[in-house]
Amino acid sequence: MTLKVTATAYNSLVYQTNSNPNITAFGDSLKPGLRYVAVSRDLLDSGLVHNTKIKIHGFDSLFTVKDKMHSRWRKRIDIYMGNDVKKAKKWGKKKIKIEYCIQPKDSLSN
């Protein structure tokens, strides 16, 4: 599936997240260098759930959904950029395309 979204960037710093900036909303640990993204909650309903791999146009490697954003955001991703505030500010806010596959739900049927 391909979507056009607004992409911003964030850092694991208290003033950008919460009092525990190294833990995502899903409970995963953040460390600089990881290729993680946070997604707006409406995108969770579109199949961009926890641990989904996504291709962000303009980047060579895949990113993993490891965080979710405040409910006020729509059609938006936030790219994790460690503690590099300058890099995040330089990225700014862009309209980009992302691609991902919807994972089938596990089911046990007899």
Short mmCIF file of C-alpha atoms in Angstrom, two decimals:
data_model
loop_
_atom_site.label_atom_id
_atom_site.label_comp_id
_atom_site.label_asym_id
_atom_site.label_seq_id
_atom_site.Cartn_x
_atom_site.Cartn_y
_atom_site.Cartn_z
CA MET A 1 0.00 0.00 0.00
CA THR A 2 1.23 3.52 -0.78
CA LEU A 3 0.19 6.62 1.15
CA LYS A 4 1.04 10.29 0.96
CA VAL A 5 1.70 11.64 4.46
CA THR A 6 3.20 14.61 6.22
CA ALA A 7 6.57 13.65 7.70
CA THR A 8 8.22 15.44 10.59
CA ALA A 9 11.10 14.35 12.81
CA TYR A 10 11.52 13.91 16.54
CA ASN A 11 14.21 13.27 19.13
CA SER A 12 14.22 11.30 22.38
CA LEU A 13 14.31 14.39 24.56
CA VAL A 14 11.94 15.22 27.45
CA TYR A 15 10.67 18.47 25.95
CA GLN A 16 9.65 16.66 22.73
CA THR A 17 8.11 13.54 24.24
CA ASN A 18 7.40 13.00 27.94
CA SER A 19 9.20 12.39 31.22
CA ASN A 20 10.59 9.09 29.90
CA PRO A 21 11.78 10.02 26.39
CA ASN A 22 13.59 6.74 25.72
CA ILE A 23 10.43 4.59 25.85
CA THR A 24 7.85 4.68 23.04
CA ALA A 25 4.08 4.60 23.46
CA PHE A 26 4.27 0.88 22.62
CA GLY A 27 6.92 0.30 25.32
CA ASP A 28 9.93 -0.08 23.02
CA SER A 29 13.31 1.44 23.91
CA LEU A 30 14.71 4.27 21.80
CA LYS A 31 18.43 4.60 21.10
CA PRO A 32 20.11 6.92 18.60
CA GLY A 33 20.76 5.18 15.28
CA LEU A 34 17.55 3.14 15.23
CA ARG A 35 15.33 3.46 12.15
CA TYR A 36 12.02 4.00 13.91
CA VAL A 37 8.94 6.07 13.19
CA ALA A 38 5.92 7.20 15.13
CA VAL A 39 2.59 7.21 13.28
CA SER A 40 -0.60 9.18 13.75
CA ARG A 41 -3.34 7.06 15.29
CA ASP A 42 -5.51 7.15 12.15
CA LEU A 43 -2.69 5.33 10.32
CA LEU A 44 -2.87 2.50 12.87
CA ASP A 45 -6.33 1.80 11.45
CA SER A 46 -4.80 1.73 7.94
CA GLY A 47 -2.56 -1.21 8.85
CA LEU A 48 0.50 0.74 10.02
CA VAL A 49 0.55 -1.11 13.32
CA HIS A 50 3.37 -1.77 15.79
CA ASN A 51 6.45 -3.33 14.12
CA THR A 52 5.25 -2.73 10.55
CA LYS A 53 8.17 -2.12 8.18
CA ILE A 54 7.81 0.93 5.94
CA LYS A 55 9.73 2.37 3.01
CA ILE A 56 10.02 6.14 3.16
CA HIS A 57 10.72 7.65 -0.26
CA GLY A 58 14.11 9.36 -0.14
CA PHE A 59 15.68 6.87 2.29
CA ASP A 60 17.59 3.71 1.35
CA SER A 61 16.60 1.50 4.28
CA LEU A 62 13.35 0.44 5.88
CA PHE A 63 11.93 1.96 9.06
CA THR A 64 9.85 0.22 11.73
CA VAL A 65 6.70 1.57 13.39
CA LYS A 66 7.65 1.72 17.07
CA ASP A 67 5.71 4.72 18.40
CA LYS A 68 2.37 6.46 18.04
CA MET A 69 1.63 10.15 18.01
CA HIS A 70 -0.90 12.28 19.86
CA SER A 71 -4.47 11.79 18.62
CA ARG A 72 -4.63 15.35 17.23
CA TRP A 73 -2.43 14.39 14.24
CA ARG A 74 -3.79 12.87 11.01
CA LYS A 75 -1.96 11.24 8.05
CA ARG A 76 1.38 11.93 9.67
CA ILE A 77 4.60 10.15 10.54
CA ASP A 78 7.39 11.30 12.81
CA ILE A 79 10.87 10.00 11.92
CA TYR A 80 13.07 9.22 14.92
CA MET A 81 16.42 11.06 14.73
CA GLY A 82 18.01 10.13 18.06
CA ASN A 83 19.31 13.17 19.93
CA ASP A 84 20.31 15.13 16.81
CA VAL A 85 18.02 18.16 17.11
CA LYS A 86 19.78 19.99 14.25
CA LYS A 87 19.13 17.06 11.89
CA ALA A 88 15.46 16.93 12.93
CA LYS A 89 15.03 20.70 12.43
CA LYS A 90 16.78 20.51 9.07
CA TRP A 91 14.32 17.77 8.00
CA GLY A 92 11.44 20.04 8.99
CA LYS A 93 8.02 19.08 7.64
CA LYS A 94 7.54 17.45 4.24
CA LYS A 95 4.85 15.74 2.20
CA ILE A 96 6.22 12.35 1.20
CA LYS A 97 5.14 8.92 0.02
CA ILE A 98 5.50 5.82 2.14
CA GLU A 99 4.96 2.18 1.22
CA TYR A 100 4.10 -0.77 3.43
CA CYS A 101 2.43 -4.17 3.43
CA ILE A 102 -0.53 -4.96 5.62
CA GLN A 103 0.30 -8.01 7.68
CA PRO A 104 -2.32 -10.76 7.79
CA LYS A 105 -3.79 -11.38 11.22
CA ASP A 106 -2.71 -14.61 12.86
CA SER A 107 -5.56 -16.99 13.36
CA LEU A 108 -5.82 -20.54 14.54
CA SER A 109 -8.56 -22.43 12.81
CA ASN A 110 -9.35 -26.08 13.23
#
